[in-house]
């Protein structure tokens, strides 16, 4: 049996720096986020993983703060099912960036870095020369970069940074936020195609916003997953629950079940790749996939 990996989940303590992102646009004041305005920890997630048959996870930073790394890595040391941590580091400060990475050299769970591009006021922030230099440091240290964007302009920049930093492994979080709720495909589809042409770019089947709460099914997300399969193939796609944000979409079990149904037409090897193998390879997770 292949290892099943949830390549995108979060933890946070509500009311701390970890949930500060909820207090800025476009999330501030959004009543639909009420279910997320509480704390979520490993003990909350474990029953969900067992019920779904998920063996390992990758925990993703929820706040651009150095304190995030210590908390997430402590969780990984305490729970062997947390196979990897994508933390945060100051990409615009080369000295502090190097120091941040250096102090974590004895932490095998630290596999990548993310920055909340989606809340940066400047939609072109990622193209700043100092940020690109920071990304080159990540590539040199064999750390990956999770790319989280919500605007078409964010997605437009992915092939640019992939070309300028060719040794950096990049994964597009939440499939670049396709407009599933409206049934549209453009400009998302074309922009994703441009990104997929770069061999160092992967994508996550996570955070797919198909509608309000429980009012969606595999049929709603399948056309967008099929388009991603056309572009990336199963080799460069990975599953992520986006828990606890998944609670806005019917909960962990619903996200797992409907995503699994949307992949039902694939071969076992293709499904195994998306549900574990791609994440293990991309993040260089310190686990062994029995199918490999």
Short mmCIF file of C-alpha atoms in Angstrom, two decimals, residues 32-133:
data_model
loop_
_atom_site.label_atom_id
_atom_site.label_comp_id
_atom_site.label_asym_id
_atom_site.label_seq_id
_atom_site.Cartn_x
_atom_site.Cartn_y
_atom_site.Cartn_z
CA UNK A 32 -17.80 33.05 6.03
CA UNK A 33 -14.49 32.74 7.91
CA UNK A 34 -16.25 32.40 11.27
CA UNK A 35 -15.63 28.59 11.44
CA UNK A 36 -11.88 29.28 11.22
CA UNK A 37 -11.77 31.76 14.06
CA UNK A 38 -10.60 29.27 16.66
CA UNK A 39 -7.45 27.27 17.37
CA UNK A 40 -6.54 24.12 15.43
CA UNK A 41 -3.81 21.70 16.50
CA UNK A 42 -2.51 18.17 15.84
CA UNK A 43 -5.05 16.58 18.18
CA UNK A 44 -7.83 18.06 16.06
CA UNK A 45 -6.37 16.72 12.82
CA UNK A 46 -5.37 13.18 13.84
CA UNK A 47 -8.92 11.74 13.84
CA UNK A 48 -9.55 13.21 10.39
CA UNK A 49 -6.40 11.60 8.99
CA UNK A 50 -7.24 8.20 10.43
CA UNK A 51 -10.78 8.31 9.07
CA UNK A 52 -9.53 9.20 5.57
CA UNK A 53 -6.60 6.78 5.59
CA UNK A 54 -3.98 9.50 5.25
CA UNK A 55 -0.57 8.48 6.60
CA UNK A 56 1.57 11.64 6.52
CA UNK A 57 1.15 15.39 6.18
CA UNK A 58 3.11 18.47 5.21
CA UNK A 59 2.35 21.40 7.52
CA UNK A 60 2.36 24.80 5.82
CA UNK A 61 3.05 28.13 7.52
CA UNK A 62 0.02 30.33 8.15
CA UNK A 63 1.88 33.50 9.11
CA UNK A 64 4.99 35.30 7.90
CA UNK A 65 6.74 35.19 11.24
CA UNK A 66 9.91 33.45 12.41
CA UNK A 67 8.07 32.16 15.48
CA UNK A 68 6.02 30.02 13.11
CA UNK A 69 9.01 27.81 12.34
CA UNK A 70 9.66 26.89 15.97
CA UNK A 71 6.03 25.97 16.58
CA UNK A 72 5.60 23.90 13.44
CA UNK A 73 8.90 22.08 13.88
CA UNK A 74 8.03 21.28 17.49
CA UNK A 75 4.81 19.69 16.25
CA UNK A 76 6.79 17.65 13.72
CA UNK A 77 9.13 16.38 16.41
CA UNK A 78 6.17 15.36 18.56
CA UNK A 79 4.13 13.65 15.79
CA UNK A 80 5.85 11.34 13.33
CA UNK A 81 2.95 11.63 10.89
CA UNK A 82 4.02 15.23 10.19
CA UNK A 83 6.63 14.40 7.55
CA UNK A 84 7.50 17.92 6.48
CA UNK A 85 7.23 21.58 7.42
CA UNK A 86 7.07 24.51 5.01
CA UNK A 87 8.06 27.44 7.16
CA UNK A 88 8.78 31.11 6.63
CA UNK A 89 11.97 33.09 6.12
CA UNK A 90 12.61 36.76 5.24
CA UNK A 91 13.30 36.56 1.52
CA UNK A 92 14.09 40.28 1.29
CA UNK A 93 16.85 40.18 3.92
CA UNK A 94 19.77 38.02 2.70
CA UNK A 95 21.65 38.01 6.01
CA UNK A 96 18.62 37.10 8.11
CA UNK A 97 17.50 34.61 5.47
CA UNK A 98 20.80 32.75 5.65
CA UNK A 99 20.75 32.84 9.44
CA UNK A 100 17.20 31.51 9.58
CA UNK A 101 18.09 28.57 7.37
CA UNK A 102 21.37 27.91 9.18
CA UNK A 103 19.76 27.57 12.60
CA UNK A 104 17.42 24.92 11.19
CA UNK A 105 20.09 22.72 9.59
CA UNK A 106 19.50 19.97 12.15
CA UNK A 107 15.75 19.92 11.42
CA UNK A 108 15.13 17.35 8.66
CA UNK A 109 11.42 18.17 8.70
CA UNK A 110 12.05 21.67 7.29
CA UNK A 111 11.56 21.05 3.59
CA UNK A 112 10.49 24.39 2.19
CA UNK A 113 9.57 28.04 2.63
CA UNK A 114 6.43 30.02 1.86
CA UNK A 115 5.55 33.71 1.90
CA UNK A 116 1.98 35.01 1.92
CA UNK A 117 2.14 36.64 -1.49
CA UNK A 118 -1.66 36.69 -1.47
CA UNK A 119 -1.77 39.42 1.20
CA UNK A 120 1.09 41.54 -0.12
CA UNK A 121 -0.32 44.93 -1.23
CA UNK A 122 1.99 44.85 -4.26
CA UNK A 123 0.81 42.10 -6.65
CA UNK A 124 4.27 42.17 -8.26
CA UNK A 125 6.15 41.69 -4.97
CA UNK A 126 7.55 38.33 -6.02
CA UNK A 127 9.44 39.92 -8.94
CA UNK A 128 11.42 42.34 -6.78
CA UNK A 129 15.19 41.83 -7.24
CA UNK A 130 15.74 41.29 -3.51
CA UNK A 131 12.99 38.65 -3.41
CA UNK A 132 14.43 36.84 -6.43
CA UNK A 133 17.82 36.82 -4.74
#
